[in-house]
Short mmCIF file of N, CA and C in Angstrom, two decimals:
data_model
loop_
_atom_site.label_atom_id
_atom_site.label_comp_id
_atom_site.label_asym_id
_atom_site.label_seq_id
_atom_site.Cartn_x
_atom_site.Cartn_y
_atom_site.Cartn_z
N HIS A 37 93.70 94.79 -86.51
CA HIS A 37 93.34 93.51 -87.10
C HIS A 37 93.18 93.69 -88.61
N ALA A 38 93.69 92.74 -89.35
CA ALA A 38 93.50 92.76 -90.79
C ALA A 38 93.20 91.35 -91.25
N HIS A 39 92.29 91.24 -92.16
CA HIS A 39 92.08 89.92 -92.77
C HIS A 39 91.81 90.11 -94.25
N LEU A 40 92.23 89.10 -94.99
CA LEU A 40 92.18 89.16 -96.43
C LEU A 40 91.64 87.83 -96.94
N ILE A 41 90.80 87.89 -97.95
CA ILE A 41 90.27 86.70 -98.59
C ILE A 41 90.72 86.75 -100.05
N TYR A 42 91.39 85.69 -100.50
CA TYR A 42 91.84 85.67 -101.88
C TYR A 42 91.87 84.25 -102.40
N PRO A 43 91.74 83.99 -103.68
CA PRO A 43 91.28 84.98 -104.67
C PRO A 43 89.80 85.28 -104.47
N ASN A 44 89.39 86.42 -104.89
CA ASN A 44 87.99 86.81 -104.77
C ASN A 44 87.65 87.70 -105.96
N PRO A 45 86.92 87.20 -106.95
CA PRO A 45 86.12 85.98 -106.95
C PRO A 45 86.99 84.72 -107.00
N ALA A 46 86.40 83.61 -106.52
CA ALA A 46 87.09 82.33 -106.44
C ALA A 46 86.36 81.30 -107.30
N THR A 47 87.10 80.26 -107.70
CA THR A 47 86.47 79.19 -108.49
C THR A 47 86.34 77.90 -107.68
N ASP A 48 87.34 77.54 -106.88
CA ASP A 48 87.24 76.29 -106.14
C ASP A 48 87.87 76.33 -104.75
N GLN A 49 88.68 77.33 -104.46
CA GLN A 49 89.31 77.43 -103.14
C GLN A 49 89.58 78.88 -102.80
N VAL A 50 89.42 79.21 -101.52
CA VAL A 50 89.79 80.54 -101.04
C VAL A 50 90.72 80.39 -99.85
N THR A 51 91.56 81.39 -99.67
CA THR A 51 92.48 81.44 -98.54
C THR A 51 92.12 82.65 -97.70
N PHE A 52 92.10 82.43 -96.41
CA PHE A 52 91.81 83.49 -95.44
C PHE A 52 93.11 83.80 -94.72
N ARG A 53 93.58 85.03 -94.82
CA ARG A 53 94.79 85.44 -94.12
C ARG A 53 94.40 86.32 -92.94
N LEU A 54 94.81 85.91 -91.77
CA LEU A 54 94.51 86.65 -90.55
C LEU A 54 95.79 87.25 -90.00
N ASN A 55 95.71 88.49 -89.57
CA ASN A 55 96.84 89.16 -88.95
C ASN A 55 96.33 89.84 -87.69
N LEU A 56 96.43 89.14 -86.59
CA LEU A 56 95.91 89.65 -85.32
C LEU A 56 97.06 90.17 -84.47
N ASN A 57 96.78 91.15 -83.62
CA ASN A 57 97.82 91.75 -82.78
C ASN A 57 98.40 90.76 -81.78
N SER A 58 97.59 89.83 -81.32
CA SER A 58 98.05 88.84 -80.35
C SER A 58 97.17 87.60 -80.49
N PRO A 59 97.66 86.43 -80.07
CA PRO A 59 96.83 85.23 -80.13
C PRO A 59 95.55 85.43 -79.32
N GLN A 60 94.42 85.03 -79.89
CA GLN A 60 93.14 85.17 -79.21
C GLN A 60 92.15 84.19 -79.82
N TYR A 61 91.01 84.06 -79.17
CA TYR A 61 89.97 83.18 -79.69
C TYR A 61 89.40 83.79 -80.96
N ILE A 62 89.30 82.96 -82.02
CA ILE A 62 88.65 83.41 -83.24
C ILE A 62 87.64 82.37 -83.70
N SER A 63 86.66 82.85 -84.41
CA SER A 63 85.67 82.01 -85.07
C SER A 63 85.55 82.52 -86.49
N LEU A 64 85.80 81.64 -87.47
CA LEU A 64 85.74 82.01 -88.87
C LEU A 64 84.73 81.10 -89.54
N LYS A 65 83.62 81.68 -90.03
CA LYS A 65 82.53 80.89 -90.60
C LYS A 65 82.09 81.48 -91.93
N LEU A 66 81.50 80.61 -92.76
CA LEU A 66 80.99 81.01 -94.06
C LEU A 66 79.48 80.82 -94.07
N PHE A 67 78.75 81.84 -94.58
CA PHE A 67 77.29 81.83 -94.60
C PHE A 67 76.80 82.07 -96.02
N SER A 68 75.63 81.50 -96.34
CA SER A 68 74.97 81.80 -97.61
C SER A 68 74.33 83.18 -97.51
N THR A 69 73.85 83.70 -98.64
CA THR A 69 73.19 85.00 -98.63
C THR A 69 71.88 84.96 -97.84
N LEU A 70 71.36 83.76 -97.59
CA LEU A 70 70.14 83.62 -96.78
C LEU A 70 70.45 83.58 -95.29
N GLY A 71 71.75 83.67 -94.94
CA GLY A 71 72.13 83.66 -93.53
C GLY A 71 72.32 82.27 -92.95
N ILE A 72 72.36 81.25 -93.81
CA ILE A 72 72.54 79.88 -93.36
C ILE A 72 74.03 79.57 -93.29
N GLU A 73 74.48 79.07 -92.14
CA GLU A 73 75.89 78.71 -91.99
C GLU A 73 76.20 77.52 -92.89
N THR A 74 77.18 77.68 -93.78
CA THR A 74 77.54 76.61 -94.70
C THR A 74 78.83 75.91 -94.30
N SER A 75 79.68 76.58 -93.53
CA SER A 75 80.94 75.97 -93.12
C SER A 75 81.55 76.71 -91.94
N THR A 76 82.06 75.94 -90.97
CA THR A 76 82.90 76.51 -89.93
C THR A 76 84.33 76.23 -90.36
N ILE A 77 85.05 77.28 -90.66
CA ILE A 77 86.41 77.15 -91.18
C ILE A 77 87.39 76.93 -90.04
N TYR A 78 87.20 77.68 -88.95
CA TYR A 78 88.11 77.55 -87.81
C TYR A 78 87.45 78.11 -86.57
N GLU A 79 87.68 77.43 -85.45
CA GLU A 79 87.31 77.95 -84.14
C GLU A 79 88.42 77.57 -83.18
N GLY A 80 88.97 78.54 -82.48
CA GLY A 80 90.02 78.26 -81.52
C GLY A 80 90.93 79.45 -81.34
N ILE A 81 92.06 79.21 -80.67
CA ILE A 81 93.04 80.26 -80.42
C ILE A 81 93.94 80.38 -81.64
N SER A 82 94.14 81.60 -82.09
CA SER A 82 94.98 81.83 -83.25
C SER A 82 95.60 83.22 -83.17
N GLY A 83 96.68 83.41 -83.92
CA GLY A 83 97.32 84.71 -84.05
C GLY A 83 97.32 85.10 -85.50
N SER A 84 98.48 85.01 -86.13
CA SER A 84 98.59 85.31 -87.55
C SER A 84 98.77 84.01 -88.30
N ASN A 85 97.89 83.72 -89.22
CA ASN A 85 98.06 82.54 -90.05
C ASN A 85 97.11 82.56 -91.23
N GLU A 86 97.22 81.55 -92.06
CA GLU A 86 96.36 81.41 -93.22
C GLU A 86 95.58 80.11 -93.12
N MET A 87 94.35 80.15 -93.59
CA MET A 87 93.50 78.98 -93.63
C MET A 87 92.85 78.92 -94.99
N SER A 88 92.79 77.72 -95.57
CA SER A 88 92.18 77.54 -96.88
C SER A 88 90.90 76.75 -96.76
N LEU A 89 89.97 77.02 -97.65
CA LEU A 89 88.70 76.31 -97.69
C LEU A 89 88.44 75.88 -99.12
N ASN A 90 88.20 74.59 -99.31
CA ASN A 90 87.87 74.04 -100.62
C ASN A 90 86.38 74.28 -100.87
N LEU A 91 86.08 75.02 -101.92
CA LEU A 91 84.70 75.37 -102.25
C LEU A 91 84.17 74.61 -103.47
N SER A 92 84.89 73.59 -103.92
CA SER A 92 84.52 72.90 -105.15
C SER A 92 83.13 72.25 -105.08
N SER A 93 82.67 71.89 -103.89
CA SER A 93 81.35 71.26 -103.76
C SER A 93 80.24 72.27 -103.48
N PHE A 94 80.59 73.55 -103.35
CA PHE A 94 79.61 74.60 -103.08
C PHE A 94 79.02 75.09 -104.39
N PRO A 95 77.73 75.41 -104.42
CA PRO A 95 77.16 76.03 -105.62
C PRO A 95 77.69 77.45 -105.80
N HIS A 96 77.69 77.94 -107.04
CA HIS A 96 78.17 79.30 -107.28
C HIS A 96 77.25 80.29 -106.57
N GLY A 97 77.79 81.46 -106.28
CA GLY A 97 77.00 82.50 -105.64
C GLY A 97 77.85 83.35 -104.72
N ILE A 98 77.18 84.21 -104.00
CA ILE A 98 77.83 85.11 -103.05
C ILE A 98 77.71 84.49 -101.66
N TYR A 99 78.81 84.47 -100.94
CA TYR A 99 78.85 83.97 -99.57
C TYR A 99 79.38 85.07 -98.67
N GLU A 100 79.09 84.96 -97.40
CA GLU A 100 79.56 85.95 -96.44
C GLU A 100 80.49 85.25 -95.45
N CYS A 101 81.68 85.79 -95.32
CA CYS A 101 82.64 85.27 -94.35
C CYS A 101 82.54 86.13 -93.10
N ARG A 102 82.32 85.48 -91.96
CA ARG A 102 82.21 86.20 -90.68
C ARG A 102 83.34 85.78 -89.77
N LEU A 103 84.12 86.75 -89.36
CA LEU A 103 85.24 86.54 -88.46
C LEU A 103 84.93 87.20 -87.13
N GLN A 104 84.99 86.41 -86.07
CA GLN A 104 84.93 86.96 -84.72
C GLN A 104 86.32 86.81 -84.14
N ALA A 105 86.92 87.91 -83.74
CA ALA A 105 88.24 87.92 -83.12
C ALA A 105 88.10 88.63 -81.78
N GLY A 106 88.12 87.84 -80.71
CA GLY A 106 87.88 88.42 -79.39
C GLY A 106 86.47 88.97 -79.34
N ASP A 107 86.31 90.25 -79.05
CA ASP A 107 84.98 90.86 -78.97
C ASP A 107 84.64 91.66 -80.22
N ARG A 108 85.41 91.50 -81.28
CA ARG A 108 85.16 92.23 -82.53
C ARG A 108 84.67 91.28 -83.62
N PHE A 109 83.85 91.84 -84.52
CA PHE A 109 83.28 91.07 -85.62
C PHE A 109 83.60 91.75 -86.94
N TYR A 110 83.93 90.95 -87.96
CA TYR A 110 84.23 91.44 -89.29
C TYR A 110 83.48 90.59 -90.29
N THR A 111 83.03 91.21 -91.37
CA THR A 111 82.29 90.50 -92.41
C THR A 111 82.83 90.89 -93.79
N LYS A 112 83.04 89.89 -94.63
CA LYS A 112 83.46 90.15 -96.02
C LYS A 112 82.71 89.21 -96.93
N LYS A 113 82.45 89.66 -98.15
CA LYS A 113 81.76 88.84 -99.16
C LYS A 113 82.78 88.03 -99.94
N VAL A 114 82.39 86.81 -100.31
CA VAL A 114 83.17 85.94 -101.18
C VAL A 114 82.30 85.61 -102.38
N ASN A 115 82.79 85.86 -103.58
CA ASN A 115 82.05 85.57 -104.80
C ASN A 115 82.60 84.27 -105.39
N LEU A 116 81.78 83.23 -105.41
CA LEU A 116 82.18 81.93 -105.95
C LEU A 116 81.60 81.78 -107.35
N ILE A 117 82.48 81.64 -108.33
CA ILE A 117 82.06 81.48 -109.72
C ILE A 117 82.50 80.10 -110.20
N LYS A 118 81.75 79.51 -111.10
CA LYS A 118 82.06 78.18 -111.63
C LYS A 118 82.31 78.25 -113.11
#
């Protein structure tokens, strides 16, 4: 499994690129540094694709992207600058 978040740092939009071995249930969510869920980007069956999230209404700061793919979990930081 590979996933990429770009651009990072971001100013108003980020793209999440997922490359999974086979289609499976995924959950892709964004959390504040306090652990509060700020956005559910995607939930459902997916394989390899890209998803974009508009962050223009979000305050600047560090966010945590959490990806659940099947029974595995991945976490990456997103730095939002204004």
